[in-house]
XYZ file of N, CA, C and O in Angstrom:
704
model
N -25.654 17.307 -4.536
C -24.335 17.679 -5.035
C -23.276 17.333 -3.991
O -22.227 16.822 -4.326
N -23.581 17.627 -2.710
C -22.592 17.404 -1.668
C -22.201 15.940 -1.563
O -21.030 15.611 -1.445
N -23.185 15.035 -1.638
C -22.843 13.613 -1.546
C -22.047 13.173 -2.766
O -21.215 12.283 -2.677
N -22.257 13.838 -3.913
C -21.508 13.517 -5.121
C -20.024 13.780 -4.963
O -19.186 12.990 -5.403
N -19.681 14.874 -4.321
C -18.264 15.213 -4.131
C -17.609 14.210 -3.183
O -16.472 13.803 -3.386
N -18.354 13.753 -2.175
C -17.787 12.778 -1.244
C -17.638 11.409 -1.908
O -16.679 10.691 -1.645
N -18.568 11.068 -2.796
C -18.420 9.826 -3.564
C -17.199 9.903 -4.467
O -16.438 8.941 -4.595
N -17.000 11.054 -5.078
C -15.838 11.262 -5.934
C -14.548 11.105 -5.123
O -13.611 10.438 -5.560
N -14.514 11.706 -3.942
C -13.328 11.604 -3.083
C -13.067 10.146 -2.714
O -11.927 9.675 -2.800
N -14.104 9.434 -2.317
C -13.934 8.027 -1.945
C -13.395 7.203 -3.111
O -12.506 6.361 -2.930
N -13.921 7.437 -4.302
C -13.459 6.712 -5.479
C -11.999 7.037 -5.791
O -11.192 6.143 -6.052
N -11.648 8.309 -5.735
C -10.270 8.710 -6.027
C -9.299 8.182 -4.979
O -8.191 7.750 -5.314
N -9.690 8.219 -3.713
C -8.835 7.661 -2.648
C -8.634 6.151 -2.866
O -7.530 5.633 -2.691
N -9.696 5.457 -3.264
C -9.602 4.025 -3.548
C -8.635 3.779 -4.707
O -7.759 2.913 -4.616
N -8.775 4.551 -5.781
C -7.883 4.394 -6.946
C -6.432 4.688 -6.560
O -5.518 4.023 -7.025
N -6.230 5.676 -5.707
C -4.883 6.006 -5.265
C -4.281 4.861 -4.448
O -3.121 4.488 -4.648
N -5.070 4.270 -3.545
C -4.586 3.123 -2.769
C -4.242 1.956 -3.687
O -3.221 1.286 -3.508
N -5.077 1.715 -4.690
C -4.820 0.643 -5.651
C -3.503 0.876 -6.379
O -2.698 -0.034 -6.527
N -3.307 2.100 -6.833
C -2.081 2.429 -7.555
C -0.863 2.244 -6.664
O 0.151 1.706 -7.099
N -0.955 2.671 -5.417
C 0.167 2.533 -4.493
C 0.473 1.068 -4.213
O 1.624 0.676 -4.106
N -0.568 0.237 -4.093
C -0.377 -1.188 -3.834
C 0.231 -1.912 -5.026
O 0.936 -2.898 -4.863
N -0.056 -1.436 -6.227
C 0.418 -2.099 -7.441
C 1.712 -1.496 -7.975
O 2.167 -1.877 -9.047
N 2.290 -0.541 -7.251
C 3.467 0.182 -7.752
C 3.240 0.663 -9.175
O 4.062 0.511 -10.064
N 2.085 1.213 -9.374
C 1.626 1.687 -10.680
C 2.524 2.796 -11.215
O 3.055 3.593 -10.457
N 2.698 2.846 -12.518
C 3.469 3.926 -13.143
C 2.807 5.253 -12.831
O 1.616 5.440 -13.065
N 3.580 6.204 -12.313
C 3.007 7.446 -11.803
C 2.979 8.578 -12.830
O 2.533 9.657 -12.520
N 3.475 8.367 -14.021
C 3.606 9.493 -14.936
C 2.269 10.121 -15.297
O 2.117 11.321 -15.210
N 1.306 9.327 -15.703
C 0.023 9.886 -16.121
C -1.044 9.730 -15.036
O -1.926 10.556 -14.897
N -0.909 8.675 -14.246
C -1.938 8.365 -13.263
C -2.048 9.407 -12.163
O -3.131 9.660 -11.654
N -0.933 10.029 -11.799
C -0.995 11.022 -10.732
C -1.828 12.223 -11.157
O -2.501 12.835 -10.351
N -1.800 12.549 -12.435
C -2.609 13.661 -12.937
C -4.076 13.268 -12.925
O -4.944 14.053 -12.581
N -4.361 12.022 -13.276
C -5.745 11.557 -13.352
C -6.367 11.315 -11.979
O -7.584 11.367 -11.857
N -5.555 11.054 -10.976
C -6.101 10.747 -9.651
C -5.758 11.834 -8.631
O -6.653 12.374 -7.977
N -4.493 12.160 -8.482
C -4.107 13.098 -7.432
C -4.663 14.498 -7.648
O -5.186 15.109 -6.716
N -4.567 15.015 -8.849
C -5.028 16.387 -9.086
C -6.537 16.534 -8.859
O -6.959 17.460 -8.156
N -7.368 15.637 -9.397
C -8.811 15.751 -9.071
C -9.108 15.565 -7.578
O -10.021 16.199 -7.044
N -8.317 14.734 -6.913
C -8.500 14.535 -5.479
C -8.148 15.810 -4.712
O -8.882 16.237 -3.816
N -7.055 16.447 -5.083
C -6.663 17.720 -4.468
C -7.764 18.750 -4.675
O -8.180 19.444 -3.741
N -8.250 18.848 -5.916
C -9.312 19.815 -6.230
C -10.577 19.548 -5.411
O -11.221 20.478 -4.942
N -10.915 18.282 -5.256
C -12.115 17.932 -4.486
C -11.956 18.323 -3.019
O -12.882 18.875 -2.411
N -10.792 18.062 -2.452
C -10.559 18.446 -1.056
C -10.570 19.967 -0.888
O -11.084 20.482 0.105
N -10.023 20.691 -1.865
C -10.092 22.154 -1.806
C -11.545 22.605 -1.859
O -11.960 23.495 -1.110
N -12.321 21.975 -2.738
C -13.732 22.359 -2.910
C -14.532 22.227 -1.617
O -15.383 23.068 -1.325
N -14.237 21.200 -0.816
C -14.996 21.025 0.431
C -14.310 21.702 1.615
O -14.794 21.615 2.744
N -13.156 22.347 1.368
C -12.480 23.063 2.442
C -11.627 22.188 3.333
O -11.257 22.584 4.438
N -11.294 20.991 2.860
C -10.443 20.084 3.628
C -8.992 20.305 3.194
O -8.397 19.509 2.474
N -8.439 21.428 3.659
C -7.148 21.886 3.159
C -5.980 21.028 3.625
O -4.999 20.881 2.907
N -6.062 20.446 4.814
C -4.967 19.592 5.289
C -4.822 18.366 4.399
O -3.714 17.977 4.031
N -5.947 17.759 4.052
C -5.903 16.584 3.172
C -5.447 16.991 1.771
O -4.672 16.270 1.141
N -5.928 18.131 1.300
C -5.498 18.616 -0.019
C -3.994 18.838 -0.024
O -3.296 18.438 -0.970
N -3.480 19.450 1.032
C -2.057 19.746 1.120
C -1.221 18.469 1.195
O -0.155 18.374 0.573
N -1.710 17.468 1.904
C -1.006 16.182 1.990
C -0.808 15.594 0.594
O 0.296 15.191 0.214
N -1.872 15.564 -0.188
C -1.786 14.999 -1.534
C -1.022 15.929 -2.477
O -0.336 15.476 -3.385
N -1.133 17.219 -2.242
C -0.423 18.190 -3.067
C 1.087 18.034 -2.909
O 1.837 18.104 -3.889
N 1.546 17.803 -1.696
C 2.982 17.596 -1.472
C 3.473 16.368 -2.246
O 4.540 16.399 -2.857
N 2.686 15.314 -2.231
C 3.024 14.098 -2.980
C 3.052 14.405 -4.482
O 3.989 14.014 -5.187
N 2.063 15.133 -4.953
C 1.977 15.494 -6.369
C 3.168 16.355 -6.790
O 3.781 16.125 -7.833
N 3.528 17.337 -5.966
C 4.662 18.210 -6.274
C 5.963 17.413 -6.379
O 6.756 17.637 -7.301
N 6.183 16.498 -5.449
C 7.400 15.677 -5.487
C 7.481 14.900 -6.794
O 8.539 14.832 -7.427
N 6.366 14.310 -7.191
C 6.347 13.532 -8.430
C 6.654 14.410 -9.641
O 7.364 13.991 -10.556
N 6.137 15.628 -9.640
C 6.351 16.522 -10.785
C 7.782 17.038 -10.838
O 8.341 17.209 -11.915
N 8.386 17.281 -9.680
C 9.781 17.725 -9.642
C 10.671 16.617 -10.187
O 11.541 16.856 -11.032
N 10.444 15.388 -9.733
C 11.250 14.253 -10.187
C 11.077 14.048 -11.695
O 12.047 13.834 -12.420
N 9.850 14.135 -12.173
C 9.572 13.918 -13.595
C 9.855 15.153 -14.455
O 9.788 15.092 -15.667
N 10.157 16.262 -13.817
C 10.425 17.536 -14.493
C 9.249 17.962 -15.382
O 9.425 18.419 -16.498
N 8.043 17.806 -14.853
C 6.827 18.224 -15.545
C 6.506 19.662 -15.152
O 5.861 19.907 -14.140
N 6.956 20.610 -15.957
C 6.780 22.024 -15.612
C 5.313 22.426 -15.558
O 4.907 23.193 -14.697
N 4.519 21.927 -16.490
C 3.108 22.316 -16.517
C 2.399 21.846 -15.255
O 1.736 22.629 -14.567
N 2.531 20.573 -14.927
C 1.860 20.027 -13.753
C 2.393 20.647 -12.467
O 1.646 20.870 -11.530
N 3.682 20.950 -12.432
C 4.239 21.611 -11.259
C 3.651 23.016 -11.125
O 3.335 23.466 -10.017
N 3.470 23.707 -12.252
C 2.819 25.016 -12.225
C 1.403 24.928 -11.697
O 0.959 25.779 -10.918
N 0.685 23.894 -12.107
C -0.677 23.667 -11.601
C -0.623 23.417 -10.098
O -1.434 23.948 -9.335
N 0.347 22.624 -9.657
C 0.480 22.330 -8.224
C 0.753 23.608 -7.433
O 0.162 23.829 -6.369
N 1.630 24.464 -7.939
C 1.916 25.718 -7.246
C 0.668 26.599 -7.176
O 0.417 27.260 -6.160
N -0.110 26.605 -8.239
C -1.348 27.385 -8.235
C -2.322 26.852 -7.178
O -2.938 27.624 -6.446
N -2.443 25.531 -7.083
C -3.329 24.932 -6.073
C -2.826 25.250 -4.668
O -3.597 25.516 -3.765
N -1.506 25.216 -4.482
C -0.951 25.555 -3.171
C -1.287 27.009 -2.838
O -1.637 27.337 -1.698
N -1.200 27.887 -3.833
C -1.603 29.282 -3.640
C -3.059 29.382 -3.226
O -3.412 30.159 -2.337
N -3.920 28.577 -3.862
C -5.348 28.571 -3.503
C -5.539 28.182 -2.037
O -6.311 28.813 -1.309
N -4.830 27.137 -1.626
C -4.955 26.678 -0.236
C -4.466 27.756 0.728
O -5.137 28.059 1.724
N -3.319 28.347 0.434
C -2.782 29.385 1.313
C -3.708 30.603 1.371
O -3.929 31.170 2.440
N -4.267 30.982 0.223
C -5.227 32.093 0.201
C -6.441 31.766 1.067
O -6.866 32.570 1.889
N -6.971 30.569 0.890
C -8.194 30.182 1.605
C -7.980 29.940 3.092
O -8.948 29.892 3.846
N -6.718 29.794 3.500
C -6.440 29.579 4.922
C -5.832 30.823 5.574
O -5.262 30.744 6.660
N -5.955 31.965 4.890
C -5.562 33.229 5.500
C -4.097 33.600 5.385
O -3.582 34.348 6.220
N -3.424 33.109 4.362
C -2.007 33.410 4.156
C -1.796 34.014 2.761
O -1.133 33.407 1.909
N -2.339 35.209 2.521
C -2.294 35.773 1.164
C -0.888 36.087 0.654
O -0.620 35.920 -0.533
N 0.006 36.517 1.501
C 1.374 36.821 1.044
C 2.091 35.548 0.587
O 2.800 35.542 -0.408
N 1.900 34.461 1.336
C 2.486 33.186 0.930
C 1.805 32.661 -0.336
O 2.466 32.083 -1.200
N 0.512 32.877 -0.448
C -0.207 32.468 -1.653
C 0.370 33.170 -2.873
O 0.565 32.554 -3.932
N 0.665 34.444 -2.725
C 1.222 35.229 -3.823
C 2.552 34.639 -4.296
O 2.820 34.583 -5.499
N 3.358 34.160 -3.378
C 4.640 33.541 -3.739
C 4.404 32.341 -4.655
O 5.069 32.181 -5.684
N 3.441 31.505 -4.297
C 3.178 30.307 -5.103
C 2.489 30.651 -6.423
O 2.775 30.020 -7.446
N 1.613 31.624 -6.422
C 1.009 32.046 -7.692
C 2.090 32.567 -8.638
O 2.075 32.278 -9.834
N 3.057 33.300 -8.101
C 4.125 33.844 -8.949
C 5.057 32.737 -9.436
O 5.555 32.788 -10.560
N 5.296 31.724 -8.602
C 6.090 30.576 -9.053
C 5.383 29.870 -10.201
O 6.016 29.490 -11.196
N 4.087 29.705 -10.073
C 3.301 29.078 -11.130
C 3.335 29.934 -12.390
O 3.528 29.430 -13.499
N 3.171 31.235 -12.206
C 3.180 32.177 -13.324
C 4.511 32.121 -14.078
O 4.537 32.106 -15.314
N 5.600 32.050 -13.349
C 6.929 31.980 -13.970
C 7.053 30.740 -14.858
O 7.512 30.814 -15.997
N 6.632 29.609 -14.328
C 6.696 28.368 -15.105
C 5.793 28.409 -16.326
O 6.183 27.972 -17.416
N 4.585 28.941 -16.164
C 3.654 29.028 -17.295
C 4.169 29.996 -18.359
O 3.996 29.757 -19.556
N 4.826 31.080 -17.929
C 5.434 32.020 -18.890
C 6.480 31.301 -19.733
O 6.509 31.453 -20.959
N 7.335 30.534 -19.078
C 8.376 29.803 -19.805
C 7.759 28.837 -20.805
O 8.199 28.749 -21.952
N 6.737 28.120 -20.368
C 6.082 27.164 -21.257
C 5.392 27.867 -22.424
O 5.478 27.414 -23.565
N 4.719 28.978 -22.135
C 4.019 29.714 -23.194
C 5.002 30.299 -24.210
O 4.718 30.321 -25.407
N 6.150 30.752 -23.733
C 7.147 31.310 -24.653
C 7.780 30.233 -25.532
O 8.032 30.456 -26.702
N 8.028 29.071 -24.957
C 8.648 28.005 -25.741
C 7.644 27.225 -26.581
O 8.025 26.495 -27.489
N 6.347 27.380 -26.286
C 5.279 26.703 -27.034
C 4.144 27.685 -27.313
O 3.041 27.537 -26.782
N 4.391 28.698 -28.141
C 3.382 29.758 -28.332
C 2.070 29.273 -28.946
O 1.045 29.931 -28.790
N 2.073 28.112 -29.575
C 0.848 27.586 -30.172
C -0.051 26.874 -29.152
O -1.201 26.581 -29.437
N 0.469 26.614 -27.965
C -0.287 25.872 -26.958
C -1.164 26.833 -26.159
O -0.688 27.547 -25.281
N -2.444 26.817 -26.449
C -3.401 27.735 -25.824
C -3.588 27.426 -24.339
O -3.892 28.315 -23.545
N -3.364 26.188 -23.944
C -3.535 25.784 -22.541
C -2.589 26.570 -21.634
O -2.986 27.011 -20.554
N -1.346 26.768 -22.081
C -0.394 27.513 -21.264
C -0.815 28.974 -21.118
O -0.763 29.546 -20.036
N -1.243 29.566 -22.228
C -1.674 30.965 -22.179
C -2.944 31.127 -21.358
O -3.103 32.115 -20.651
N -3.854 30.175 -21.453
C -5.073 30.263 -20.653
C -4.735 30.193 -19.169
O -5.314 30.911 -18.355
N -3.788 29.330 -18.814
C -3.373 29.260 -17.414
C -2.730 30.560 -16.967
O -2.879 30.959 -15.812
N -2.013 31.240 -17.866
C -1.480 32.562 -17.535
C -2.619 33.516 -17.203
O -2.562 34.242 -16.208
N -3.658 33.509 -18.041
C -4.804 34.398 -17.814
C -5.462 34.092 -16.472
O -5.810 35.005 -15.713
N -5.634 32.815 -16.171
C -6.246 32.411 -14.894
C -5.376 32.880 -13.731
O -5.880 33.420 -12.734
N -4.064 32.695 -13.851
C -3.162 33.121 -12.781
C -3.173 34.629 -12.590
O -3.195 35.111 -11.458
N -3.165 35.384 -13.688
C -3.258 36.836 -13.552
C -4.551 37.222 -12.842
O -4.558 38.123 -12.003
N -5.636 36.519 -13.163
C -6.903 36.823 -12.504
C -6.824 36.494 -11.011
O -7.252 37.285 -10.169
N -6.278 35.328 -10.671
C -6.145 34.946 -9.255
C -5.283 35.954 -8.493
O -5.607 36.333 -7.367
N -4.178 36.365 -9.117
C -3.291 37.336 -8.467
C -4.003 38.677 -8.319
O -3.892 39.339 -7.283
N -4.768 39.062 -9.337
C -5.551 40.295 -9.242
C -6.543 40.242 -8.089
O -6.664 41.192 -7.310
N -7.254 39.121 -7.977
C -8.212 38.957 -6.871
C -7.510 38.994 -5.512
O -8.020 39.564 -4.559
N -6.344 38.367 -5.447
C -5.590 38.351 -4.200
C -5.210 39.773 -3.783
O -5.406 40.162 -2.630
N -4.700 40.560 -4.742
C -4.348 41.952 -4.449
C -5.585 42.765 -4.087
O -5.534 43.624 -3.199
N -6.700 42.486 -4.733
C -7.929 43.242 -4.496
C -8.567 42.891 -3.146
O -8.892 43.777 -2.363
N -8.748 41.613 -2.889
C -9.549 41.178 -1.739
C -8.766 40.930 -0.456
O -9.350 40.930 0.624
N -7.474 40.686 -0.578
C -6.711 40.311 0.617
C -5.583 41.283 0.951
O -5.214 41.420 2.103
N -4.996 41.885 -0.067
C -3.813 42.715 0.160
C -4.091 44.212 0.001
O -3.210 45.029 0.258
N -5.302 44.548 -0.445
C -5.713 45.947 -0.621
C -4.704 46.751 -1.443
O -4.320 47.854 -1.074
N -4.271 46.171 -2.548
C -3.316 46.820 -3.442
C -3.996 47.007 -4.793
O -3.885 46.163 -5.687
N -4.699 48.137 -4.937
C -5.545 48.379 -6.105
C -4.759 48.402 -7.413
O -5.193 47.817 -8.410
N -3.622 49.073 -7.437
C -2.859 49.179 -8.691
C -2.397 47.811 -9.174
O -2.484 47.505 -10.366
N -1.872 47.000 -8.264
C -1.444 45.642 -8.629
C -2.632 44.817 -9.096
O -2.525 44.031 -10.030
N -3.750 44.994 -8.426
C -4.959 44.273 -8.791
C -5.366 44.597 -10.220
O -5.561 43.703 -11.051
N -5.476 45.866 -10.528
C -5.904 46.301 -11.864
C -4.915 45.839 -12.926
O -5.305 45.351 -13.991
N -3.631 45.965 -12.643
C -2.600 45.548 -13.595
C -2.748 44.072 -13.961
O -2.677 43.694 -15.137
N -2.976 43.242 -12.969
C -3.132 41.806 -13.227
C -4.445 41.503 -13.932
O -4.476 40.654 -14.825
N -5.513 42.169 -13.556
C -6.783 41.976 -14.256
C -6.649 42.365 -15.728
O -7.185 41.685 -16.611
N -5.934 43.438 -16.007
C -5.763 43.884 -17.396
C -4.949 42.873 -18.210
O -5.241 42.649 -19.392
N -3.948 42.260 -17.598
C -3.176 41.221 -18.299
C -4.068 40.028 -18.616
O -4.004 39.457 -19.708
N -4.887 39.666 -17.662
C -5.835 38.580 -17.863
C -6.816 38.933 -18.980
O -7.092 38.120 -19.873
N -7.323 40.152 -18.949
C -8.267 40.627 -19.950
C -7.661 40.581 -21.358
O -8.313 40.139 -22.308
N -6.416 41.015 -21.494
C -5.738 41.020 -22.795
C -5.660 39.608 -23.374
O -5.950 39.390 -24.555
N -5.275 38.647 -22.545
C -5.167 37.270 -23.009
C -6.533 36.711 -23.401
O -6.685 36.106 -24.464
N -7.537 36.900 -22.549
C -8.856 36.341 -22.860
C -9.488 37.031 -24.068
O -10.192 36.397 -24.837
N -9.202 38.300 -24.268
C -9.704 38.975 -25.467
C -9.080 38.350 -26.709
O -9.762 38.099 -27.703
N -7.780 38.074 -26.644
C -7.092 37.409 -27.757
C -7.739 36.053 -28.048
O -7.976 35.696 -29.200
N -8.054 35.301 -26.996
C -8.669 33.978 -27.177
C -10.040 34.096 -27.832
O -10.381 33.315 -28.717
N -10.830 35.064 -27.381
C -12.178 35.248 -27.938
C -12.083 35.644 -29.406
O -12.866 35.180 -30.235
N -11.115 36.489 -29.739
C -10.935 36.896 -31.137
C -10.535 35.720 -32.023
O -11.007 35.585 -33.147
N -9.667 34.866 -31.513
C -9.164 33.734 -32.299
C -10.124 32.540 -32.257
O -10.277 31.826 -33.249
N -10.777 32.336 -31.122
C -11.676 31.186 -30.931
C -13.056 31.676 -30.484
O -13.458 31.445 -29.336
N -13.801 32.340 -31.361
C -15.062 32.958 -30.936
C -16.137 31.967 -30.476
O -17.054 32.352 -29.760
N -16.001 30.719 -30.840
C -17.038 29.726 -30.478
C -16.793 29.053 -29.128
O -17.643 28.317 -28.648
N -15.647 29.299 -28.533
C -15.362 28.673 -27.234
C -15.967 29.544 -26.137
O -15.476 30.631 -25.839
N -17.046 29.043 -25.580
C -17.836 29.784 -24.597
C -17.041 30.130 -23.341
O -17.215 31.198 -22.762
N -16.158 29.232 -22.905
C -15.396 29.478 -21.683
C -14.532 30.730 -21.773
O -14.438 31.495 -20.815
N -13.923 30.958 -22.927
C -13.100 32.155 -23.092
C -13.960 33.414 -23.039
O -13.602 34.399 -22.411
N -15.100 33.356 -23.700
C -16.009 34.513 -23.706
C -16.519 34.797 -22.287
O -16.569 35.932 -21.838
N -16.881 33.737 -21.585
C -17.373 33.883 -20.202
C -16.291 34.481 -19.302
O -16.550 35.385 -18.504
N -15.046 34.011 -19.460
C -13.945 34.545 -18.649
C -13.671 36.004 -18.970
O -13.387 36.800 -18.066
N -13.775 36.360 -20.250
C -13.570 37.759 -20.636
C -14.669 38.632 -20.023
O -14.380 39.712 -19.493
N -15.900 38.177 -20.067
C -16.996 38.934 -19.450
C -16.768 39.083 -17.950
O -17.036 40.131 -17.371
N -16.268 38.047 -17.352
C -15.988 38.022 -15.907
C -14.955 39.088 -15.558
O -15.168 39.900 -14.659
N -13.816 39.092 -16.264
C -12.777 40.065 -15.942
C -13.212 41.484 -16.327
O -12.874 42.432 -15.629
N -13.980 41.612 -17.403
C -14.509 42.937 -17.765
C -15.392 43.499 -16.653
O -15.325 44.685 -16.339
N -16.219 42.643 -16.063
C -17.113 43.062 -14.986
C -16.299 43.501 -13.758
O -16.626 44.499 -13.112
N -15.242 42.762 -13.466
C -14.397 43.113 -12.321
C -13.718 44.463 -12.546
O -13.664 45.304 -11.655
N -13.222 44.674 -13.759
C -12.556 45.946 -14.064
C -13.527 47.122 -14.087
O -13.124 48.252 -13.844
N -14.804 46.845 -14.356
C -15.805 47.912 -14.394
C -16.254 48.342 -12.998
O -16.864 49.385 -12.838
N -15.940 47.527 -11.988
C -16.372 47.830 -10.608
C -15.767 49.113 -10.089
O -14.675 49.481 -10.332
């Protein structure tokens, strides 16, 4: 598995160099290359490299005014800050992501992707309050918001295993 992630990183870095050399259109390609590359670097704990690419990704999303992708970028930045011992700063970025996802979910209530990202963010914020900030009430409040959303998804989409698994996950955390 470990060599697989490094092969993936090498391939994505190669594709990124190719795109940069060809002045490739960045609208869709940055999502297909930069975001998986950022995720891969986070997965192996190479946060400096992840942050380097994340800054590039954020700039592209601000220029293109892609609220969804910018929200994803803020969430990833929160992950990096959390994993490098900066939970208060991580919370700032999780909340920035949450704000953007709320706006998107309100203006596009039929888009389940936005609501699912809200549930994921509430869960991340709950974990941050629980494991890093020792704020039990905030933790529970965020877990409950996540639980409400995932319960709604399971009720509406009972065959989607990921929603059911996430609901079981948050239920287990709340039962602790």
